[in-house]
Amino acid sequence: HSHNNLKMKRKPLLYLILALALLLIGCEEDIGGLGQNSDKIVGSWNVESVSGSGTIAGITQSDTDNDPSGTVEFKGTGLGETDYSYELFGRSENSNGGFSWKRENGEIEIFQGTGGTQDWEIVSESENRLEIEWSEILDPTSSADFSMVLTR
């Protein structure tokens, strides 16, 4: 009999938690977002174009791929997935796999499973378009600044 009584006490708590959850979801926009679930970059993005400029094999050059393929997905949990490829400077580049991310002061910090990190600087951002930039050392004689446009 006392077991039944305990169940009755738990229900109001459950309703309170549900009400609070709904309230938080409703206020998310106003508060400016709690955590990453509310971040407007959460979701799947298509890789629209990738360009790079820098010193490749000792030669200063720039290149653009306006027809790359694939997607980048940012999940609200702070995890994400890449599955895209592009061609720049006569090299095929692809990124396929999981990462974790954190937005910090106009940058998206990408933590790769290999222990590497990459800072994606946000150049411009809207509901359906995200432009990011990052720098990379490709090999001892090659380094470049990259720009990627993502759309959805």
mmCIF file of N, CA, C and O in Angstrom, residues 46-53 62-70 72 84-89 91 93 131-134 136 145-150:
data_model
loop_
_atom_site.group_PDB
_atom_site.id
_atom_site.type_symbol
_atom_site.label_atom_id
_atom_site.label_comp_id
_atom_site.label_asym_id
_atom_site.label_seq_id
_atom_site.Cartn_x
_atom_site.Cartn_y
_atom_site.Cartn_z
ATOM 1 N N ASN A 46 24.670 21.385 -46.918
ATOM 2 C CA ASN A 46 25.293 20.941 -48.161
ATOM 3 C C ASN A 46 26.532 21.784 -48.430
ATOM 4 O O ASN A 46 26.501 22.993 -48.264
ATOM 5 N N VAL A 47 27.605 21.123 -48.862
ATOM 6 C CA VAL A 47 28.818 21.842 -49.217
ATOM 7 C C VAL A 47 28.609 22.427 -50.617
ATOM 8 O O VAL A 47 28.464 21.700 -51.587
ATOM 9 N N GLU A 48 28.546 23.752 -50.689
ATOM 10 C CA GLU A 48 28.209 24.464 -51.924
ATOM 11 C C GLU A 48 29.460 24.808 -52.736
ATOM 12 O O GLU A 48 29.485 24.657 -53.947
ATOM 13 N N SER A 49 30.492 25.306 -52.071
ATOM 14 C CA SER A 49 31.753 25.620 -52.755
ATOM 15 C C SER A 49 32.890 25.617 -51.744
ATOM 16 O O SER A 49 32.678 25.842 -50.554
ATOM 17 N N VAL A 50 34.090 25.340 -52.236
ATOM 18 C CA VAL A 50 35.290 25.356 -51.409
ATOM 19 C C VAL A 50 36.370 26.073 -52.215
ATOM 20 O O VAL A 50 36.547 25.792 -53.403
ATOM 21 N N SER A 51 37.041 27.013 -51.595
ATOM 22 C CA SER A 51 38.146 27.672 -52.291
ATOM 23 C C SER A 51 39.336 27.756 -51.348
ATOM 24 O O SER A 51 39.196 27.687 -50.132
ATOM 25 N N GLY A 52 40.498 27.879 -51.954
ATOM 26 C CA GLY A 52 41.713 27.958 -51.160
ATOM 27 C C GLY A 52 42.724 28.835 -51.840
ATOM 28 O O GLY A 52 42.741 28.950 -53.064
ATOM 29 N N SER A 53 43.549 29.494 -51.042
ATOM 30 C CA SER A 53 44.669 30.249 -51.610
ATOM 31 C C SER A 53 45.841 30.133 -50.656
ATOM 32 O O SER A 53 45.663 30.124 -49.433
ATOM 33 N N SER A 62 45.751 30.049 -56.125
ATOM 34 C CA SER A 62 44.416 29.923 -55.530
ATOM 35 C C SER A 62 43.554 29.093 -56.469
ATOM 36 O O SER A 62 43.821 28.996 -57.668
ATOM 37 N N ASP A 63 42.533 28.470 -55.903
ATOM 38 C CA ASP A 63 41.686 27.567 -56.667
ATOM 39 C C ASP A 63 40.318 27.509 -56.008
ATOM 40 O O ASP A 63 40.184 27.747 -54.802
ATOM 41 N N THR A 64 39.293 27.202 -56.797
ATOM 42 C CA THR A 64 37.929 27.073 -56.280
ATOM 43 C C THR A 64 37.267 25.849 -56.887
ATOM 44 O O THR A 64 37.429 25.576 -58.074
ATOM 45 N N ASP A 65 36.541 25.112 -56.050
ATOM 46 C CA ASP A 65 35.702 24.007 -56.533
ATOM 47 C C ASP A 65 34.260 24.437 -56.304
ATOM 48 O O ASP A 65 33.803 24.508 -55.166
ATOM 49 N N ASN A 66 33.560 24.752 -57.398
ATOM 50 C CA ASN A 66 32.151 25.159 -57.290
ATOM 51 C C ASN A 66 31.195 23.985 -57.384
ATOM 52 O O ASN A 66 29.987 24.167 -57.409
ATOM 53 N N ASP A 67 31.747 22.792 -57.466
ATOM 54 C CA ASP A 67 30.889 21.616 -57.581
ATOM 55 C C ASP A 67 31.364 20.496 -56.653
ATOM 56 O O ASP A 67 31.565 19.367 -57.092
ATOM 57 N N PRO A 68 31.579 20.821 -55.374
ATOM 58 C CA PRO A 68 31.979 19.757 -54.441
ATOM 59 C C PRO A 68 30.760 18.893 -54.125
ATOM 60 O O PRO A 68 29.643 19.231 -54.524
ATOM 61 N N SER A 69 30.966 17.785 -53.433
ATOM 62 C CA SER A 69 29.808 16.968 -53.072
ATOM 63 C C SER A 69 29.819 16.708 -51.580
ATOM 64 O O SER A 69 30.863 16.709 -50.949
ATOM 65 N N GLY A 70 28.626 16.501 -51.026
ATOM 66 C CA GLY A 70 28.546 16.058 -49.652
ATOM 67 C C GLY A 70 27.978 17.054 -48.662
ATOM 68 O O GLY A 70 27.475 18.115 -49.040
ATOM 69 N N VAL A 72 27.896 18.471 -44.250
ATOM 70 C CA VAL A 72 28.425 18.618 -42.890
ATOM 71 C C VAL A 72 27.204 18.681 -41.993
ATOM 72 O O VAL A 72 26.264 19.424 -42.277
ATOM 73 N N TYR A 84 32.053 14.727 -47.149
ATOM 74 C CA TYR A 84 32.142 15.566 -48.338
ATOM 75 C C TYR A 84 33.486 15.373 -49.021
ATOM 76 O O TYR A 84 34.434 14.860 -48.425
ATOM 77 N N SER A 85 33.549 15.798 -50.287
ATOM 78 C CA SER A 85 34.814 15.779 -51.016
ATOM 79 C C SER A 85 34.852 16.967 -51.957
ATOM 80 O O SER A 85 33.820 17.475 -52.381
ATOM 81 N N TYR A 86 36.072 17.417 -52.236
ATOM 82 C CA TYR A 86 36.268 18.523 -53.164
ATOM 83 C C TYR A 86 37.644 18.372 -53.792
ATOM 84 O O TYR A 86 38.465 17.568 -53.333
ATOM 85 N N GLU A 87 37.884 19.127 -54.853
ATOM 86 C CA GLU A 87 39.182 19.086 -55.507
ATOM 87 C C GLU A 87 39.754 20.497 -55.601
ATOM 88 O O GLU A 87 39.113 21.397 -56.127
ATOM 89 N N LEU A 88 40.945 20.669 -55.031
ATOM 90 C CA LEU A 88 41.646 21.951 -55.099
ATOM 91 C C LEU A 88 43.116 21.685 -55.383
ATOM 92 O O LEU A 88 43.674 20.705 -54.886
ATOM 93 N N PHE A 89 43.735 22.570 -56.149
ATOM 94 C CA PHE A 89 45.169 22.484 -56.438
ATOM 95 C C PHE A 89 45.537 21.116 -57.032
ATOM 96 O O PHE A 89 46.598 20.570 -56.755
ATOM 97 N N ARG A 91 44.391 18.340 -56.209
ATOM 98 C CA ARG A 91 44.338 17.267 -55.203
ATOM 99 C C ARG A 91 42.887 16.996 -54.833
ATOM 100 O O ARG A 91 42.107 17.924 -54.643
ATOM 101 N N GLU A 93 40.406 16.049 -52.030
ATOM 102 C CA GLU A 93 40.354 16.054 -50.563
ATOM 103 C C GLU A 93 38.994 15.519 -50.146
ATOM 104 O O GLU A 93 37.984 15.844 -50.771
ATOM 105 N N GLU A 131 29.204 30.616 -44.109
ATOM 106 C CA GLU A 131 30.519 30.661 -44.748
ATOM 107 C C GLU A 131 31.584 30.609 -43.666
ATOM 108 O O GLU A 131 31.538 31.376 -42.705
ATOM 109 N N ILE A 132 32.525 29.675 -43.831
ATOM 110 C CA ILE A 132 33.572 29.478 -42.829
ATOM 111 C C ILE A 132 34.937 29.528 -43.493
ATOM 112 O O ILE A 132 35.069 29.297 -44.699
ATOM 113 N N GLU A 133 35.954 29.848 -42.698
ATOM 114 C CA GLU A 133 37.338 29.876 -43.175
ATOM 115 C C GLU A 133 38.221 29.158 -42.172
ATOM 116 O O GLU A 133 37.970 29.196 -40.976
ATOM 117 N N TRP A 134 39.278 28.537 -42.684
ATOM 118 C CA TRP A 134 40.272 27.930 -41.811
ATOM 119 C C TRP A 134 41.605 27.876 -42.545
ATOM 120 O O TRP A 134 41.664 27.999 -43.758
ATOM 121 N N GLU A 136 45.350 25.735 -43.043
ATOM 122 C CA GLU A 136 45.841 24.370 -42.926
ATOM 123 C C GLU A 136 47.231 24.251 -43.530
ATOM 124 O O GLU A 136 47.520 24.843 -44.570
ATOM 125 N N ASP A 145 44.863 28.988 -46.930
ATOM 126 C CA ASP A 145 43.659 29.423 -46.224
ATOM 127 C C ASP A 145 42.485 28.927 -47.067
ATOM 128 O O ASP A 145 42.471 29.143 -48.295
ATOM 129 N N PHE A 146 41.540 28.293 -46.405
ATOM 130 C CA PHE A 146 40.391 27.740 -47.107
ATOM 131 C C PHE A 146 39.110 28.464 -46.731
ATOM 132 O O PHE A 146 38.983 28.976 -45.617
ATOM 133 N N SER A 147 38.188 28.467 -47.653
ATOM 134 C CA SER A 147 36.870 29.046 -47.427
ATOM 135 C C SER A 147 35.840 28.046 -47.923
ATOM 136 O O SER A 147 36.013 27.471 -49.013
ATOM 137 N N MET A 148 34.788 27.816 -47.139
ATOM 138 C CA MET A 148 33.753 26.868 -47.522
ATOM 139 C C MET A 148 32.390 27.526 -47.337
ATOM 140 O O MET A 148 32.151 28.170 -46.321
ATOM 141 N N VAL A 149 31.533 27.360 -48.339
ATOM 142 C CA VAL A 149 30.162 27.856 -48.234
ATOM 143 C C VAL A 149 29.248 26.655 -48.075
ATOM 144 O O VAL A 149 29.286 25.715 -48.869
ATOM 145 N N LEU A 150 28.444 26.684 -47.009
ATOM 146 C CA LEU A 150 27.479 25.622 -46.724
ATOM 147 C C LEU A 150 26.074 26.201 -46.863
ATOM 148 O O LEU A 150 25.834 27.327 -46.435
#
